[in-house]
mmCIF file of C-alpha atoms in Angstrom:
data_model
loop_
_atom_site.group_PDB
_atom_site.id
_atom_site.type_symbol
_atom_site.label_atom_id
_atom_site.label_comp_id
_atom_site.label_asym_id
_atom_site.label_seq_id
_atom_site.Cartn_x
_atom_site.Cartn_y
_atom_site.Cartn_z
ATOM 1 C CA MET K 1 -32.033 13.604 22.524
ATOM 2 C CA PRO K 2 -30.269 10.988 20.378
ATOM 3 C CA VAL K 3 -27.334 9.033 21.739
ATOM 4 C CA LYS K 4 -23.959 10.168 20.364
ATOM 5 C CA CYS K 5 -22.202 7.543 18.294
ATOM 6 C CA LYS K 6 -18.496 6.963 17.913
ATOM 7 C CA ASP K 7 -16.757 7.203 14.552
ATOM 8 C CA ARG K 8 -16.958 3.837 12.816
ATOM 9 C CA GLY K 9 -14.069 4.840 10.570
ATOM 10 C CA MET K 10 -13.717 3.624 7.033
ATOM 11 C CA PHE K 11 -15.165 0.357 5.878
ATOM 12 C CA ALA K 12 -14.306 -2.393 3.447
ATOM 13 C CA ILE K 13 -16.336 -4.876 1.430
ATOM 14 C CA PRO K 14 -15.432 -8.140 -0.300
ATOM 15 C CA CYS K 15 -15.609 -8.232 -4.087
ATOM 16 C CA LYS K 16 -14.456 -10.300 -7.028
ATOM 17 C CA ILE K 17 -12.801 -9.340 -10.317
ATOM 18 C CA GLY K 18 -12.683 -12.231 -12.755
ATOM 19 C CA HIS K 19 -11.065 -15.166 -10.944
ATOM 20 C CA LEU K 20 -9.546 -12.949 -8.247
ATOM 21 C CA GLY K 21 -11.301 -12.590 -4.888
ATOM 22 C CA ILE K 22 -10.639 -9.365 -2.982
ATOM 23 C CA LYS K 23 -11.318 -9.776 0.732
ATOM 24 C CA LYS K 24 -11.270 -6.092 1.622
ATOM 25 C CA ALA K 25 -11.881 -3.299 -0.848
ATOM 26 C CA ILE K 26 -11.951 0.048 0.938
ATOM 27 C CA CYS K 27 -15.025 2.143 0.189
ATOM 28 C CA ASP K 28 -14.130 5.818 0.416
ATOM 29 C CA LEU K 29 -16.630 8.623 -0.164
ATOM 30 C CA GLY K 30 -13.695 11.046 -0.094
ATOM 31 C CA ALA K 31 -12.042 9.469 -3.128
ATOM 32 C CA SER K 32 -12.954 10.821 -6.548
ATOM 33 C CA ILE K 33 -11.472 7.792 -8.338
ATOM 34 C CA ASN K 34 -11.138 4.010 -7.983
ATOM 35 C CA VAL K 35 -7.592 2.683 -7.491
ATOM 36 C CA MET K 36 -6.043 -0.718 -8.206
ATOM 37 C CA PRO K 37 -2.444 -1.768 -7.427
ATOM 38 C CA TYR K 38 -0.329 -2.725 -10.429
ATOM 39 C CA SER K 39 0.213 -6.228 -8.984
ATOM 40 C CA ILE K 40 -3.528 -6.952 -9.191
ATOM 41 C CA TYR K 41 -3.668 -5.546 -12.730
ATOM 42 C CA GLU K 42 -0.855 -7.928 -13.763
ATOM 43 C CA SER K 43 -2.557 -10.947 -12.206
ATOM 44 C CA LEU K 44 -5.792 -10.218 -14.081
ATOM 45 C CA ASN K 45 -4.258 -10.176 -17.595
ATOM 46 C CA ALA K 46 -6.939 -7.600 -18.305
ATOM 47 C CA GLY K 47 -5.538 -5.921 -21.389
ATOM 48 C CA PHE K 48 -4.068 -2.529 -22.081
ATOM 49 C CA LEU K 49 -4.145 0.554 -19.904
ATOM 50 C CA THR K 50 -5.374 3.868 -21.266
ATOM 51 C CA LYS K 51 -2.810 6.635 -20.739
ATOM 52 C CA THR K 52 -3.752 9.444 -18.356
ATOM 53 C CA GLY K 53 -2.252 12.714 -17.209
ATOM 54 C CA VAL K 54 -3.816 12.483 -13.745
ATOM 55 C CA ILE K 55 -1.596 12.820 -10.678
ATOM 56 C CA ILE K 56 -2.747 11.162 -7.440
ATOM 57 C CA GLN K 57 -1.824 12.425 -3.976
ATOM 58 C CA LEU K 58 -1.506 9.770 -1.267
ATOM 59 C CA ALA K 59 -2.255 10.184 2.437
ATOM 60 C CA ASP K 60 1.437 10.838 3.173
ATOM 61 C CA ARG K 61 1.240 13.770 0.708
ATOM 62 C CA SER K 62 3.456 12.026 -1.831
ATOM 63 C CA VAL K 63 2.240 12.018 -5.412
ATOM 64 C CA VAL K 64 2.142 9.175 -7.918
ATOM 65 C CA HIS K 65 1.603 9.053 -11.644
ATOM 66 C CA PRO K 66 -0.743 6.173 -12.491
ATOM 67 C CA GLU K 67 0.430 3.619 -15.028
ATOM 68 C CA GLY K 68 -2.905 4.227 -16.743
ATOM 69 C CA VAL K 69 -6.628 3.568 -16.494
ATOM 70 C CA LEU K 70 -8.134 0.091 -16.752
ATOM 71 C CA GLU K 71 -11.601 0.717 -18.148
ATOM 72 C CA ASP K 72 -14.857 -1.200 -17.841
ATOM 73 C CA VAL K 73 -13.647 -3.795 -15.337
ATOM 74 C CA LEU K 74 -16.518 -6.005 -14.160
ATOM 75 C CA VAL K 75 -16.545 -6.061 -10.360
ATOM 76 C CA LYS K 76 -18.842 -8.430 -8.481
ATOM 77 C CA ALA K 77 -19.818 -6.957 -5.131
ATOM 78 C CA ASN K 78 -22.634 -8.193 -2.933
ATOM 79 C CA GLU K 79 -24.003 -10.515 -5.656
ATOM 80 C CA LEU K 80 -24.262 -7.733 -8.259
ATOM 81 C CA ILE K 81 -21.872 -6.944 -11.124
ATOM 82 C CA PHE K 82 -20.787 -3.363 -11.851
ATOM 83 C CA PRO K 83 -18.584 -1.811 -14.563
ATOM 84 C CA VAL K 84 -15.691 0.105 -12.969
ATOM 85 C CA ASP K 85 -12.763 2.195 -14.250
ATOM 86 C CA PHE K 86 -9.594 1.848 -12.141
ATOM 87 C CA TYR K 87 -6.500 4.029 -12.001
ATOM 88 C CA VAL K 88 -3.623 1.548 -11.773
ATOM 89 C CA ILE K 89 -0.653 2.547 -9.611
ATOM 90 C CA LYS K 90 2.572 0.843 -8.615
ATOM 91 C CA MET K 91 2.764 0.595 -4.856
ATOM 92 C CA GLU K 92 4.517 -1.428 -2.189
ATOM 93 C CA GLU K 93 2.963 -4.785 -1.415
ATOM 94 C CA ASP K 94 1.380 -4.945 2.021
ATOM 95 C CA SER K 95 0.847 -8.454 3.308
ATOM 96 C CA THR K 96 -0.135 -7.437 6.847
ATOM 97 C CA LEU K 97 -3.347 -8.751 8.329
ATOM 98 C CA GLY K 98 -6.293 -6.607 7.365
ATOM 99 C CA SER K 99 -4.631 -4.849 4.456
ATOM 100 C CA SER K 100 -6.859 -3.695 1.621
ATOM 101 C CA ASP K 101 -6.191 -4.280 -2.052
ATOM 102 C CA LEU K 102 -8.550 -1.869 -3.822
ATOM 103 C CA LEU K 103 -9.937 1.569 -3.226
ATOM 104 C CA LEU K 104 -13.510 2.046 -4.396
ATOM 105 C CA GLY K 105 -14.382 5.725 -4.525
ATOM 106 C CA ARG K 106 -17.456 7.786 -5.326
ATOM 107 C CA PRO K 107 -17.676 6.646 -8.973
ATOM 108 C CA PHE K 108 -18.156 3.010 -7.895
ATOM 109 C CA LEU K 109 -20.407 3.841 -4.951
ATOM 110 C CA SER K 110 -22.576 5.980 -7.222
ATOM 111 C CA THR K 111 -22.754 3.352 -9.988
ATOM 112 C CA ALA K 112 -23.809 0.801 -7.376
ATOM 113 C CA SER K 113 -26.490 3.159 -5.974
ATOM 114 C CA THR K 114 -24.900 2.483 -2.607
ATOM 115 C CA LYS K 115 -26.866 3.390 0.494
ATOM 116 C CA ILE K 116 -24.844 3.403 3.694
ATOM 117 C CA ASP K 117 -26.387 3.298 7.161
ATOM 118 C CA VAL K 118 -23.470 4.356 9.332
ATOM 119 C CA ARG K 119 -25.338 3.891 12.619
ATOM 120 C CA SER K 120 -26.293 0.269 11.962
ATOM 121 C CA GLY K 121 -23.114 -0.464 9.999
ATOM 122 C CA THR K 122 -24.903 -1.764 6.914
ATOM 123 C CA LEU K 123 -24.804 -1.089 3.200
ATOM 124 C CA THR K 124 -27.123 -1.864 0.310
ATOM 125 C CA MET K 125 -26.436 -1.770 -3.420
ATOM 126 C CA GLU K 126 -28.738 -1.664 -6.392
ATOM 127 C CA PHE K 127 -28.167 -2.136 -10.105
ATOM 128 C CA ASP K 128 -30.683 -2.151 -12.930
ATOM 129 C CA GLY K 129 -33.607 -2.488 -10.508
ATOM 130 C CA GLU K 130 -32.081 -5.432 -8.637
ATOM 131 C CA ILE K 131 -31.356 -4.823 -4.951
ATOM 132 C CA ALA K 132 -28.634 -6.904 -3.318
ATOM 133 C CA PRO K 133 -28.996 -8.247 0.223
ATOM 134 C CA GLU K 134 -27.901 -5.911 2.998
ATOM 135 C CA LEU K 135 -24.176 -6.171 3.696
ATOM 136 C CA GLU K 136 -22.584 -5.603 7.096
ATOM 137 C CA LEU K 137 -19.750 -3.105 6.936
ATOM 138 C CA GLU K 138 -16.379 -4.361 7.993
ATOM 139 C CA PRO K 139 -13.684 -1.932 9.107
ATOM 140 C CA PRO K 140 -10.400 -2.383 7.202
ATOM 141 C CA ARG K 141 -8.579 -2.754 10.552
ATOM 142 C CA LYS K 142 -5.795 -0.330 9.714
ATOM 143 C CA ALA K 143 -5.299 3.217 8.554
ATOM 144 C CA ARG K 144 -5.811 3.757 4.874
ATOM 145 C CA LYS K 145 -2.853 4.346 2.617
ATOM 146 C CA LEU K 146 -4.684 6.278 -0.026
ATOM 147 C CA ASP K 147 -6.302 9.624 0.444
ATOM 148 C CA ILE K 148 -7.216 10.763 -3.013
ATOM 149 C CA GLN K 149 -7.417 14.489 -3.589
ATOM 150 C CA GLU K 150 -7.455 16.603 -6.663
ATOM 151 C CA LEU K 151 -3.983 17.998 -7.386
ATOM 152 C CA GLU K 152 -5.657 21.171 -8.648
ATOM 153 C CA GLU K 153 -6.857 21.966 -5.111
ATOM 154 C CA ILE K 154 -3.321 21.566 -3.799
ATOM 155 C CA ARG K 155 -1.952 23.822 -6.525
ATOM 156 C CA ASN K 156 -4.570 26.462 -5.722
ATOM 157 C CA ASP K 157 -3.719 26.357 -2.010
ATOM 158 C CA ALA K 158 0.002 26.621 -2.756
ATOM 159 C CA TYR K 159 -0.667 29.547 -5.101
ATOM 160 C CA LYS K 160 -2.757 31.367 -2.480
ATOM 161 C CA ASN K 161 -0.157 30.719 0.241
ATOM 162 C CA ALA K 162 2.660 31.982 -1.988
ATOM 163 C CA HIS K 163 0.788 35.258 -2.545
ATOM 164 C CA ILE K 164 0.083 35.655 1.177
ATOM 165 C CA TYR K 165 3.771 35.027 1.955
ATOM 166 C CA LYS K 166 4.878 37.530 -0.690
ATOM 167 C CA ASP K 167 2.463 40.201 0.563
ATOM 168 C CA LYS K 168 3.559 39.766 4.181
ATOM 169 C CA THR K 169 7.291 39.773 3.424
ATOM 170 C CA GLU K 170 6.933 42.944 1.330
ATOM 171 C CA LEU K 171 5.599 44.729 4.416
ATOM 172 C CA PHE K 172 8.840 44.035 6.265
ATOM 173 C CA HIS K 173 11.180 44.660 3.337
ATOM 174 C CA ASP K 174 13.268 47.814 3.650
ATOM 175 C CA LYS K 175 12.988 49.522 0.296
ATOM 176 C CA ARG K 176 16.308 51.327 0.855
ATOM 177 C CA ILE K 177 18.209 48.047 0.866
ATOM 178 C CA ALA K 178 19.175 47.047 -2.644
#
């Protein structure tokens, strides 16, 4: 019988965008997009943002409207360079030890052909036939701020719950009361 392992939690990797080194970019298989804070976008002088109608829900259930999408950003991670699209959002600066600056979701992890060995805490990436050296996963050291979910799912749940509420309250409604 295999030994049970504890949850390693989320993990972060170092990467580089242009001249800017990012010590901890959170890798999140639960995120359907890649996210960059507006402050990093400004420091990159990377050009114009493409407008978007996407709404992002954060872990605290608040929603934000991205400033736009920064497309085809070249991100160097583990000695390989990948093209990435980032949703740029304005958010509070967090200068605490162990804070993370970027969120790399499934689009990045898929582009990088990322293979994660959770038990050993290692990750490998591949691009255009070139395999990067194995990278040890580093926990971000604090709870994540971003928990990206599709707003459509939230709307559907709210819609279903509203119908359930309406159906249940109609059972208790006295039809003789006007």
